[in-house]
Tab-separated table of C-alpha atoms and ligand atoms in Angstrom:
chain	number	residue	atom	x	y	z
A	609	MET	CA	-14.731	-8.220	25.619
A	610	THR	CA	-11.663	-10.213	26.532
A	611	SER	CA	-8.320	-8.593	27.183
A	612	ARG	CA	-7.260	-9.550	23.647
A	613	SER	CA	-10.305	-8.048	21.900
A	614	PHE	CA	-10.396	-5.212	19.408
A	615	PRO	CA	-12.966	-2.410	19.678
A	616	ASP	CA	-16.475	-3.023	18.331
A	617	GLY	CA	-16.718	-2.282	14.620
A	618	PHE	CA	-13.028	-2.984	13.986
A	619	ARG	CA	-12.636	-4.073	10.330
A	620	TRP	CA	-10.950	-7.356	9.520
A	621	GLY	CA	-9.860	-6.835	5.949
A	622	VAL	CA	-7.654	-8.218	3.243
A	623	ALA	CA	-5.941	-6.253	0.470
A	624	THR	CA	-4.899	-6.688	-3.156
A	625	SER	CA	-4.081	-4.452	-6.110
A	626	ALA	CA	-5.305	-4.457	-9.687
A	627	TYR	CA	-2.130	-5.265	-11.588
A	628	GLN	CA	-1.149	-7.962	-9.118
A	629	ILE	CA	-4.335	-10.035	-9.470
A	630	GLU	CA	-6.685	-8.967	-12.253
A	631	GLY	CA	-5.057	-10.199	-15.448
A	632	ALA	CA	-7.206	-9.344	-18.506
A	633	TRP	CA	-4.514	-6.818	-19.294
A	634	ASP	CA	-5.957	-5.821	-22.659
A	635	GLU	CA	-9.642	-6.673	-22.285
A	636	ASP	CA	-12.766	-4.540	-22.537
A	637	GLY	CA	-10.956	-1.481	-23.798
A	638	LYS	CA	-8.302	-1.284	-21.080
A	639	GLY	CA	-5.293	0.878	-21.973
A	640	VAL	CA	-1.688	-0.155	-21.431
A	641	SER	CA	-0.086	0.728	-18.088
A	642	ILE	CA	3.565	1.323	-17.303
A	643	TRP	CA	3.571	-2.017	-15.470
A	644	ASP	CA	2.328	-3.830	-18.600
A	645	THR	CA	5.195	-2.262	-20.493
A	646	TYR	CA	7.772	-2.925	-17.796
A	647	ALA	CA	6.792	-6.555	-17.235
A	648	HIS	CA	6.777	-7.159	-20.991
A	649	THR	CA	10.405	-6.025	-21.148
A	650	PRO	CA	12.701	-9.065	-20.912
A	651	GLY	CA	14.977	-9.179	-17.895
A	652	LYS	CA	12.992	-6.861	-15.658
A	653	ILE	CA	10.958	-9.386	-13.649
A	654	ALA	CA	12.091	-12.621	-12.007
A	655	ASN	CA	11.491	-15.488	-14.396
A	656	ASP	CA	10.184	-12.898	-16.900
A	657	ASP	CA	6.764	-13.252	-15.269
A	658	ASN	CA	4.084	-10.670	-16.029
A	659	GLY	CA	0.549	-9.753	-14.971
A	660	ASP	CA	-1.198	-10.559	-18.267
A	661	VAL	CA	-3.248	-13.313	-16.607
A	662	ALA	CA	-2.107	-13.096	-12.965
A	663	ASN	CA	-4.872	-14.588	-10.784
A	664	ASP	CA	-7.444	-14.036	-13.535
A	665	HIS	CA	-9.425	-12.199	-10.900
A	666	TYR	CA	-11.093	-10.124	-13.631
A	667	HIS	CA	-13.030	-13.261	-14.544
A	668	ARG	CA	-12.972	-15.073	-11.191
A	669	TYR	CA	-13.928	-12.250	-8.845
A	670	GLY	CA	-17.132	-14.099	-7.889
A	671	GLU	CA	-15.159	-17.073	-6.587
A	672	ASP	CA	-12.675	-14.745	-4.892
A	673	VAL	CA	-15.370	-12.799	-3.056
A	674	ALA	CA	-16.955	-16.095	-1.943
A	675	LEU	CA	-13.592	-17.198	-0.528
A	676	MET	CA	-13.242	-13.953	1.403
A	677	LYS	CA	-16.746	-14.335	2.745
A	678	ALA	CA	-16.009	-17.894	3.858
A	679	ILE	CA	-12.977	-16.643	5.794
A	680	GLY	CA	-15.150	-14.037	7.467
A	681	VAL	CA	-13.378	-10.869	6.307
A	682	THR	CA	-15.526	-7.778	6.727
A	683	ALA	CA	-13.671	-5.337	4.462
A	684	TYR	CA	-11.745	-5.586	1.197
A	685	ARG	CA	-9.154	-3.138	-0.049
A	686	PHE	CA	-8.721	-3.439	-3.821
A	687	SER	CA	-7.319	-1.017	-6.359
A	688	ILE	CA	-8.852	0.395	-9.486
A	689	ALA	CA	-6.773	0.202	-12.654
A	690	TRP	CA	-6.630	3.764	-13.968
A	691	PRO	CA	-6.099	2.568	-17.582
A	692	ARG	CA	-9.321	0.558	-17.406
A	693	ILE	CA	-11.226	3.753	-16.591
A	694	PHE	CA	-9.250	6.144	-18.846
A	695	PRO	CA	-7.372	4.042	-21.413
A	696	ASP	CA	-5.449	7.157	-22.504
A	697	GLY	CA	-5.056	8.539	-19.001
A	698	THR	CA	-7.440	11.430	-19.591
A	699	ALA	CA	-10.272	12.575	-21.824
A	700	GLN	CA	-12.475	9.655	-22.865
A	701	PRO	CA	-13.656	7.326	-20.068
A	702	ASN	CA	-14.269	3.650	-20.799
A	703	PRO	CA	-17.660	2.545	-19.376
A	704	LYS	CA	-16.728	-1.137	-19.627
A	705	GLY	CA	-13.858	-0.585	-17.209
A	706	VAL	CA	-16.172	1.106	-14.721
A	707	ASP	CA	-18.673	-1.746	-15.121
A	708	PHE	CA	-16.140	-4.289	-13.912
A	709	TYR	CA	-15.721	-2.436	-10.620
A	710	LYS	CA	-19.487	-2.003	-10.270
A	711	ARG	CA	-19.917	-5.766	-10.619
A	712	LEU	CA	-17.106	-6.430	-8.153
A	713	VAL	CA	-18.476	-3.981	-5.593
A	714	ASP	CA	-22.036	-5.278	-5.903
A	715	THR	CA	-20.749	-8.800	-5.299
A	716	LEU	CA	-18.840	-7.602	-2.220
A	717	LEU	CA	-21.852	-5.780	-0.832
A	718	ASP	CA	-24.030	-8.864	-1.361
A	719	ALA	CA	-21.448	-10.837	0.620
A	720	GLY	CA	-21.513	-8.309	3.458
A	721	ILE	CA	-17.961	-7.116	2.736
A	722	GLU	CA	-17.279	-3.375	2.834
A	723	PRO	CA	-15.355	-2.092	-0.212
A	724	PHE	CA	-12.328	0.193	0.252
A	725	ALA	CA	-10.965	1.352	-3.111
A	726	THR	CA	-7.403	2.493	-3.791
A	727	LEU	CA	-7.228	4.795	-6.793
A	728	TYR	CA	-3.560	4.395	-7.635
A	729	HIS	CA	-1.552	1.285	-6.963
A	730	TRP	CA	1.215	2.087	-9.466
A	731	ASP	CA	-0.353	1.126	-12.830
A	732	LEU	CA	-0.071	4.518	-14.504
A	733	PRO	CA	-1.542	4.777	-18.009
A	734	GLN	CA	1.390	4.440	-20.401
A	735	THR	CA	0.176	7.425	-22.421
A	736	LEU	CA	0.792	9.734	-19.445
A	737	HIS	CA	4.312	8.444	-19.171
A	738	ASP	CA	4.907	8.940	-22.887
A	739	ARG	CA	3.314	12.374	-23.011
A	740	TYR	CA	4.550	13.932	-19.758
A	741	GLY	CA	7.178	11.647	-18.277
A	742	GLY	CA	4.570	10.362	-15.817
A	743	TRP	CA	4.940	11.792	-12.316
A	744	ARG	CA	7.842	13.956	-13.461
A	745	SER	CA	5.126	16.386	-14.501
A	746	ALA	CA	2.369	18.135	-12.574
A	747	GLU	CA	0.138	17.303	-15.557
A	748	THR	CA	-0.023	13.719	-14.293
A	749	ALA	CA	-1.142	14.957	-10.861
A	750	LYS	CA	-3.937	16.925	-12.542
A	751	ALA	CA	-4.967	13.959	-14.688
A	752	PHE	CA	-5.058	11.825	-11.542
A	753	ALA	CA	-7.490	14.236	-9.889
A	754	GLU	CA	-9.722	14.151	-12.952
A	755	TYR	CA	-9.746	10.355	-12.885
A	756	ALA	CA	-10.412	10.296	-9.110
A	757	GLY	CA	-13.371	12.643	-9.541
A	758	HIS	CA	-14.798	10.462	-12.291
A	759	VAL	CA	-14.482	7.313	-10.175
A	760	VAL	CA	-16.358	8.773	-7.205
A	761	GLU	CA	-19.121	9.961	-9.525
A	762	GLN	CA	-19.432	6.459	-10.937
A	763	LEU	CA	-18.935	4.371	-7.784
A	764	GLY	CA	-19.847	6.813	-5.014
A	765	ASP	CA	-23.276	5.248	-4.514
A	766	ARG	CA	-21.562	1.956	-3.649
A	767	VAL	CA	-18.105	2.798	-2.273
A	768	ARG	CA	-17.706	5.202	0.644
A	769	HIS	CA	-14.000	4.769	1.462
A	770	TYR	CA	-11.143	5.684	-0.886
A	771	PHE	CA	-7.387	5.661	-0.606
A	772	THR	CA	-5.832	8.032	-3.118
A	773	ILE	CA	-2.350	6.595	-3.645
A	774	ASN	CA	-0.676	3.451	-2.383
A	775	GLU	CA	2.875	3.799	-1.055
A	776	LEU	CA	4.004	7.042	-2.611
A	777	ARG	CA	7.502	6.389	-1.375
A	778	SER	CA	7.746	2.977	-3.028
A	779	PHE	CA	6.674	3.866	-6.526
A	780	VAL	CA	8.547	7.167	-6.581
A	781	GLU	CA	11.859	5.941	-5.199
A	782	GLY	CA	11.656	2.530	-6.869
A	783	GLY	CA	10.272	3.618	-10.225
A	784	TYR	CA	12.209	6.812	-10.820
A	785	GLN	CA	15.569	5.931	-9.317
A	786	LEU	CA	16.422	2.306	-10.040
A	787	VAL	CA	19.263	0.914	-7.989
A	788	ASP	CA	21.650	-1.846	-9.056
A	789	VAL	CA	22.550	-4.434	-6.449
A	790	GLN	CA	25.013	-7.300	-6.709
A	791	VAL	CA	23.575	-10.636	-5.631
A	792	GLY	CA	25.611	-13.793	-6.104
A	793	GLY	CA	27.725	-12.302	-8.895
A	794	LYS	CA	24.663	-11.039	-10.771
A	795	THR	CA	23.466	-7.462	-11.132
A	796	LEU	CA	19.839	-7.044	-10.108
A	797	GLN	CA	17.792	-3.894	-10.502
A	798	LEU	CA	15.829	-2.875	-7.424
A	799	GLY	CA	12.735	-0.881	-8.260
A	800	GLY	CA	9.989	-1.093	-10.800
A	801	ALA	CA	8.091	0.706	-13.553
A	802	PRO	CA	8.800	2.989	-15.261
A	803	GLY	CA	12.414	2.136	-14.366
A	804	LEU	CA	14.125	5.532	-14.684
A	805	ARG	CA	17.361	6.682	-13.099
A	806	LEU	CA	16.742	10.297	-12.210
A	807	SER	CA	19.094	12.511	-10.221
A	808	ASP	CA	18.313	13.231	-6.558
A	809	SER	CA	17.121	16.680	-7.462
A	810	GLU	CA	14.755	15.419	-10.176
A	811	LEU	CA	13.518	12.741	-7.806
A	812	LYS	CA	12.502	15.370	-5.274
A	813	GLN	CA	10.306	17.001	-7.865
A	814	VAL	CA	8.676	13.647	-8.646
A	815	ARG	CA	7.945	13.195	-4.931
A	816	HIS	CA	6.323	16.599	-4.909
A	817	HIS	CA	4.113	15.741	-7.878
A	818	ALA	CA	3.033	12.534	-6.151
A	819	VAL	CA	1.864	14.318	-2.992
A	820	LEU	CA	0.309	16.990	-5.196
A	821	GLY	CA	-1.602	14.273	-7.064
A	822	HIS	CA	-2.866	12.982	-3.731
A	823	GLY	CA	-3.988	16.456	-2.645
A	824	LEU	CA	-5.685	17.362	-5.918
A	825	ALA	CA	-7.469	14.004	-5.878
A	826	VAL	CA	-8.765	14.663	-2.351
A	827	GLU	CA	-10.146	18.002	-3.554
A	828	ALA	CA	-11.783	16.352	-6.579
A	829	ILE	CA	-13.304	13.623	-4.404
A	830	ARG	CA	-14.741	16.220	-2.018
A	831	ALA	CA	-16.147	18.224	-4.925
A	832	ARG	CA	-17.577	15.366	-6.955
A	833	GLY	CA	-18.286	12.500	-4.520
A	834	PRO	CA	-21.562	12.066	-2.658
A	835	ARG	CA	-21.826	13.455	0.868
A	836	GLY	CA	-20.274	11.011	3.319
A	837	THR	CA	-17.474	9.935	0.975
A	838	LYS	CA	-14.344	9.335	3.036
A	839	VAL	CA	-10.774	9.632	1.835
A	840	GLY	CA	-7.188	9.159	2.969
A	841	PHE	CA	-3.915	7.798	1.626
A	842	ALA	CA	-2.113	4.455	2.143
A	843	GLU	CA	1.551	5.210	2.752
A	844	ASN	CA	4.371	2.921	3.831
A	845	ILE	CA	5.391	4.969	6.799
A	846	ARG	CA	8.980	4.461	7.896
A	847	VAL	CA	8.871	3.939	11.605
A	848	ALA	CA	11.618	4.629	14.114
A	849	VAL	CA	11.294	2.181	16.989
A	850	PRO	CA	12.497	3.442	20.392
A	851	VAL	CA	15.117	1.116	21.855
A	852	VAL	CA	13.576	1.620	25.297
A	853	ASP	CA	9.937	2.322	26.062
A	854	ALA	CA	10.721	5.423	28.094
A	855	PRO	CA	9.610	9.018	27.438
A	856	GLU	CA	12.948	10.355	26.165
A	857	TYR	CA	13.334	7.467	23.729
A	858	VAL	CA	9.733	7.711	22.591
A	859	ALA	CA	10.184	11.440	21.905
A	860	ALA	CA	13.414	10.795	19.979
A	861	ALA	CA	11.700	8.135	17.887
A	862	GLU	CA	8.817	10.477	17.078
A	863	ARG	CA	11.251	13.143	15.902
A	864	ALA	CA	12.984	10.602	13.686
A	865	THR	CA	9.747	9.283	12.195
A	866	ARG	CA	8.496	12.782	11.408
A	867	GLU	CA	11.761	13.741	9.726
A	868	ARG	CA	12.217	10.517	7.803
A	869	ASN	CA	8.731	10.820	6.313
A	870	ALA	CA	9.146	14.494	5.454
A	871	ALA	CA	8.604	14.149	1.712
A	872	PHE	CA	5.404	12.139	2.017
A	873	MET	CA	3.378	11.724	5.225
A	874	THR	CA	4.695	14.808	6.953
A	875	VAL	CA	3.908	17.188	4.119
A	876	MET	CA	0.531	15.534	3.445
A	877	LEU	CA	-0.455	15.871	7.101
A	878	GLU	CA	1.206	19.181	7.941
A	879	GLY	CA	1.225	21.149	4.695
A	880	ARG	CA	4.895	22.007	4.933
A	881	TYR	CA	8.244	20.490	4.125
A	882	THR	CA	10.511	20.299	7.155
A	883	ASP	CA	13.498	22.670	7.203
A	884	GLU	CA	15.834	19.714	7.275
A	885	TYR	CA	14.272	18.202	4.163
A	886	LEU	CA	14.492	21.484	2.270
A	887	ALA	CA	18.089	21.998	3.344
A	888	GLU	CA	18.903	18.502	2.162
A	889	ALA	CA	17.294	19.406	-1.136
A	890	GLY	CA	19.920	22.146	-1.442
A	891	GLY	CA	17.278	24.828	-1.938
A	892	GLU	CA	17.003	23.711	-5.535
A	893	THR	CA	14.140	21.256	-5.454
A	894	PRO	CA	11.368	20.690	-4.987
A	895	THR	CA	9.831	23.830	-6.383
A	896	PHE	CA	6.317	24.408	-5.103
A	897	THR	CA	3.741	27.054	-4.277
A	898	ASP	CA	1.758	27.767	-1.115
A	899	GLU	CA	-1.397	26.911	-3.006
A	900	GLU	CA	0.028	23.476	-3.826
A	901	LEU	CA	0.920	22.926	-0.175
A	902	ARG	CA	-2.645	23.750	0.820
A	903	ALA	CA	-3.981	21.183	-1.650
A	904	ILE	CA	-1.424	18.589	-0.525
A	905	ALA	CA	-2.595	18.942	3.077
A	906	SER	CA	-6.327	18.842	2.353
A	907	PRO	CA	-8.027	17.487	5.489
A	908	LEU	CA	-8.454	13.715	5.468
A	909	ASP	CA	-10.970	11.379	7.068
A	910	PHE	CA	-8.372	8.777	8.001
A	911	VAL	CA	-4.708	7.911	7.688
A	912	GLY	CA	-3.767	4.603	6.056
A	913	ILE	CA	-0.382	3.073	6.813
A	914	ASN	CA	1.281	-0.011	5.375
A	915	VAL	CA	3.362	-1.574	8.122
A	916	TYR	CA	5.726	-4.474	7.498
A	917	ARG	CA	9.012	-3.806	9.244
A	918	PRO	CA	10.850	-1.425	11.548
A	919	GLY	CA	12.633	1.426	9.769
A	920	TRP	CA	15.323	1.954	12.402
A	921	TYR	CA	15.960	1.747	16.098
A	922	VAL	CA	16.496	5.073	17.743
A	923	GLU	CA	17.919	6.477	20.967
A	924	PRO	CA	17.958	10.069	22.238
A	925	ALA	CA	21.133	12.027	21.443
A	926	ASP	CA	22.727	15.381	22.203
A	927	GLU	CA	22.769	16.283	18.544
A	928	PRO	CA	20.729	18.957	16.749
A	929	ALA	CA	18.305	16.306	15.453
A	930	GLY	CA	17.761	15.022	19.007
A	931	TYR	CA	18.021	11.379	18.039
A	932	ARG	CA	20.505	8.842	16.788
A	933	GLU	CA	19.753	5.848	14.570
A	934	ILE	CA	21.106	2.505	15.664
A	935	PRO	CA	22.430	0.281	12.892
A	936	ILE	CA	20.534	-2.978	12.449
A	937	ASN	CA	22.558	-5.959	13.621
A	938	ALA	CA	23.569	-8.472	10.959
A	939	SER	CA	21.860	-11.272	12.868
A	940	HIS	CA	18.563	-9.402	13.244
A	941	PRO	CA	15.716	-11.850	12.417
A	942	LYS	CA	13.934	-11.567	9.104
A	943	MET	CA	10.919	-12.973	7.335
A	944	ARG	CA	11.361	-14.490	3.859
A	945	SER	CA	11.726	-11.339	1.736
A	946	SER	CA	15.226	-9.875	1.738
A	947	TRP	CA	13.908	-6.503	2.988
A	948	HIS	CA	11.642	-7.908	5.645
A	949	LEU	CA	13.256	-7.259	9.048
A	950	LEU	CA	11.126	-8.692	11.814
A	951	ASP	CA	9.882	-6.728	14.789
A	952	PRO	CA	6.174	-7.094	15.542
A	953	GLU	CA	6.403	-4.105	17.919
A	954	VAL	CA	6.419	-1.810	14.908
A	955	MET	CA	2.698	-2.607	14.701
A	956	TYR	CA	2.310	-0.920	18.071
A	957	TRP	CA	4.576	2.068	17.417
A	958	ALA	CA	3.364	2.927	13.932
A	959	PRO	CA	-0.247	3.827	14.762
A	960	LYS	CA	0.800	5.174	18.169
A	961	GLN	CA	3.174	7.639	16.495
A	962	VAL	CA	0.627	8.603	13.829
A	963	GLN	CA	-1.698	9.545	16.675
A	964	SER	CA	0.903	11.352	18.745
A	965	ILE	CA	2.817	13.146	15.954
A	966	TRP	CA	-0.133	14.138	13.774
A	967	GLY	CA	-3.176	13.757	16.000
A	968	ALA	CA	-4.886	11.298	13.657
A	969	LYS	CA	-8.456	10.511	14.690
A	970	SER	CA	-8.896	7.443	12.491
A	971	ILE	CA	-6.172	5.095	11.341
A	972	PHE	CA	-6.259	2.021	9.112
A	973	ILE	CA	-3.477	-0.509	8.779
A	974	THR	CA	-3.802	-0.713	5.014
A	975	GLU	CA	-1.204	-3.499	4.597
A	976	ASN	CA	0.670	-5.953	6.780
A	977	GLY	CA	1.721	-9.506	6.053
A	978	CYS	CA	4.708	-11.555	5.001
A	979	ALA	CA	5.967	-13.773	2.230
A	980	ALA	CA	6.591	-17.421	3.042
A	981	SER	CA	7.907	-20.419	1.117
A	982	ASP	CA	4.477	-22.031	0.916
A	983	VAL	CA	3.964	-25.439	-0.656
A	984	VAL	CA	0.991	-27.765	-0.880
A	985	ALA	CA	1.591	-30.719	1.459
A	986	ALA	CA	0.774	-34.330	0.570
A	987	ASP	CA	-2.580	-33.965	2.321
A	988	GLY	CA	-3.474	-30.970	0.158
A	989	ARG	CA	-3.069	-28.336	2.871
A	990	VAL	CA	-0.618	-25.422	3.088
A	991	TYR	CA	1.079	-25.150	6.485
A	992	ASP	CA	2.334	-21.583	6.683
A	993	THR	CA	3.229	-21.652	10.362
A	994	ASP	CA	5.612	-18.714	10.003
A	995	ARG	CA	2.784	-16.530	8.674
A	996	VAL	CA	0.529	-17.572	11.567
A	997	MET	CA	3.310	-16.616	13.983
A	998	PHE	CA	3.855	-13.306	12.205
A	999	LEU	CA	0.171	-12.369	12.105
A	1000	ARG	CA	-0.504	-13.281	15.706
A	1001	ALA	CA	2.533	-11.329	16.885
A	1002	CYS	CA	1.641	-8.258	14.816
A	1003	LEU	CA	-2.024	-8.267	15.741
A	1004	ALA	CA	-1.152	-8.646	19.420
A	1005	GLN	CA	0.844	-5.419	19.135
A	1006	LEU	CA	-1.985	-3.715	17.269
A	1007	GLN	CA	-4.410	-4.807	19.969
A	1008	ARG	CA	-2.036	-3.353	22.542
A	1009	ALA	CA	-2.312	-0.023	20.696
A	1010	THR	CA	-6.118	-0.073	20.473
A	1011	SER	CA	-6.362	-1.030	24.152
A	1012	GLU	CA	-4.466	2.185	24.921
A	1013	GLY	CA	-6.963	4.202	22.907
A	1014	VAL	CA	-5.042	4.543	19.639
A	1015	PRO	CA	-7.863	5.018	17.109
A	1016	VAL	CA	-7.234	2.132	14.695
A	1017	ASP	CA	-10.453	1.313	12.855
A	1018	GLY	CA	-9.312	-1.655	10.832
A	1019	TYR	CA	-6.580	-3.917	9.542
A	1020	PHE	CA	-6.034	-5.110	5.969
A	1021	LEU	CA	-3.842	-8.140	5.568
A	1022	TRP	CA	-1.597	-8.244	2.517
A	1023	SER	CA	-2.710	-10.267	0.740
A	1024	ALA	CA	-6.019	-11.995	0.097
A	1025	GLN	CA	-4.235	-14.359	-2.288
A	1026	ASP	CA	-0.756	-15.114	-3.593
A	1027	ASN	CA	-0.211	-12.823	-6.561
A	1028	PHE	CA	2.214	-11.077	-8.888
A	1029	GLU	CA	4.738	-9.613	-6.468
A	1030	TRP	CA	6.188	-6.932	-8.785
A	1031	VAL	CA	9.825	-7.625	-9.733
A	1032	ASP	CA	9.762	-10.879	-7.738
A	1033	GLY	CA	7.081	-12.223	-10.089
A	1034	TYR	CA	5.038	-15.134	-8.753
A	1035	GLY	CA	7.880	-16.454	-6.603
A	1036	ASN	CA	7.139	-14.494	-3.451
A	1037	ARG	CA	3.840	-15.620	-1.947
A	1038	PHE	CA	2.015	-13.280	0.462
A	1039	GLY	CA	-1.503	-14.751	0.380
A	1040	LEU	CA	-3.886	-16.183	2.934
A	1041	ILE	CA	-4.960	-18.252	-0.034
A	1042	TYR	CA	-2.482	-20.290	-2.028
A	1043	VAL	CA	-2.767	-19.954	-5.799
A	1044	ASP	CA	-1.501	-22.598	-8.197
A	1045	PHE	CA	-0.388	-20.377	-11.061
A	1046	GLU	CA	-0.647	-23.254	-13.554
A	1047	THR	CA	-4.261	-24.199	-12.856
A	1048	LEU	CA	-5.314	-21.050	-10.949
A	1049	GLU	CA	-6.766	-23.261	-8.254
A	1050	ARG	CA	-7.143	-21.484	-4.894
A	1051	ILE	CA	-6.371	-23.248	-1.584
A	1052	PRO	CA	-6.887	-21.457	1.764
A	1053	LYS	CA	-3.753	-21.809	3.890
A	1054	LEU	CA	-3.422	-22.521	7.606
A	1055	SER	CA	-3.140	-18.752	8.098
A	1056	ALA	CA	-6.613	-18.348	6.554
A	1057	GLU	CA	-7.983	-20.589	9.293
A	1058	TRP	CA	-6.201	-18.500	11.898
A	1059	PHE	CA	-7.396	-15.230	10.398
A	1060	SER	CA	-10.937	-16.533	10.148
A	1061	ARG	CA	-11.012	-17.363	13.850
A	1062	ALA	CA	-9.477	-14.027	14.797
A	1063	ALA	CA	-11.901	-12.054	12.607
A	1064	ARG	CA	-14.932	-13.871	13.991
A	1065	ALA	CA	-13.744	-13.421	17.584
A	1066	ASN	CA	-12.656	-9.800	16.914
A	1067	ALA	CA	-9.629	-10.699	18.994
A	1068	VAL	CA	-6.111	-12.093	18.889
A	1069	VAL	CA	-6.493	-15.884	19.010
B	1158	FCB	C1	3.759	-3.319	-0.650
B	1158	FCB	C2	2.906	-3.104	-1.876
B	1158	FCB	C3	2.073	-4.298	-2.251
B	1158	FCB	C4	2.845	-5.580	-2.080
B	1158	FCB	C5	3.434	-5.666	-0.690
B	1158	FCB	C6	4.173	-6.947	-0.406
B	1158	FCB	O1	4.877	-2.516	-0.725
B	1158	FCB	O2	2.045	-2.001	-1.678
B	1158	FCB	O3	1.621	-4.120	-3.568
B	1158	FCB	O4	3.813	-5.680	-3.047
B	1158	FCB	O5	4.301	-4.596	-0.486
């Protein structure tokens, strides 16, 4: 153990999602997802890119697992495409879809890489959108639980760890309440599939159905998965960073984080909506029952958090809320993506707050990483120095948390490879491995060398 080491057994993982890398969008009986539909609609995605082929991972998973093994990753977080398993969302399962994930998982296990499966990373079967309005209806939450139960029956002998839903906040807010922004005289739509523009009140009901889907899926996994199956969610927690590391600031920041995650993490971990959130909802929405709240807060084995950026800075205040948010300065440093404010300390505060606010006993960082303007240099290498800086700084803060006893059991870097970055298309590269989207050649970047050394040392290097 050096002073920069992580605890024994700490997982060094990488993450991806189905629509962003698999391709094979209509192969082996797969149904259409709302992201297929959205990306096939002209004008929605930068450069009109789509995920039809993406990284062709569906056919190249063997090569991709070998690359991960060479880097020395010990865990892989991937997502399962719901429309591969249930092409119509419900009813008739498609064994060929399940077979793909069995092959992938067997290849991972042979390589000594532990599989962590996400059940929903936004690629809703189109039929559920057409029939019910997607997550506008509790029927979709029920269908999700049915699908989750089927997956653990099929893969439970191979996969022990499941994340129900990835970033509830992102797909709900982005998909069901598109926002127009003006950039350089052009109107851009922020958000993604299915691309609706619901009212605030309708949106609150969608949020409720998303957490309900999570809860019902946890119940189905407990009922139908083998003993020892472990489950949690992977949410992009919004973290309030205390301006000063002093008790009154830390307490104010915890209050802010709990309140600002009321619709997602707080209700999933506490089984109640905060009074402030309900008051904000005007008493009108969401509508819910006590039984639903019990399902939503089904006990979990771990909490997964995606951590990229600080939400706000906070100081204590003599106001009813007990805190005040500090506006972000215009000159605050950023990584490449427009949304990506830089403060590595959020990687310390996020798990620390999850432990102190909710008493979590096991935490995974389910995503962290950054986009960079990567290019292949004349010598054939990719020198992503900014990503190396970002990773080292973030992991140093995570190590600081684990050294204080915060129970973080693993870290998943987003992403294993460059991939289809939603509305940004292929233009925003997040990978440890560079992908040439013409030839689909894969080239490990400088950051892959760094990550490899860190993973093997189980320490910040
Ligand atoms: C997260 C998503 C993931 C990827 C990264 C950059 O919000 O979960 O799919 O797009 O951001």
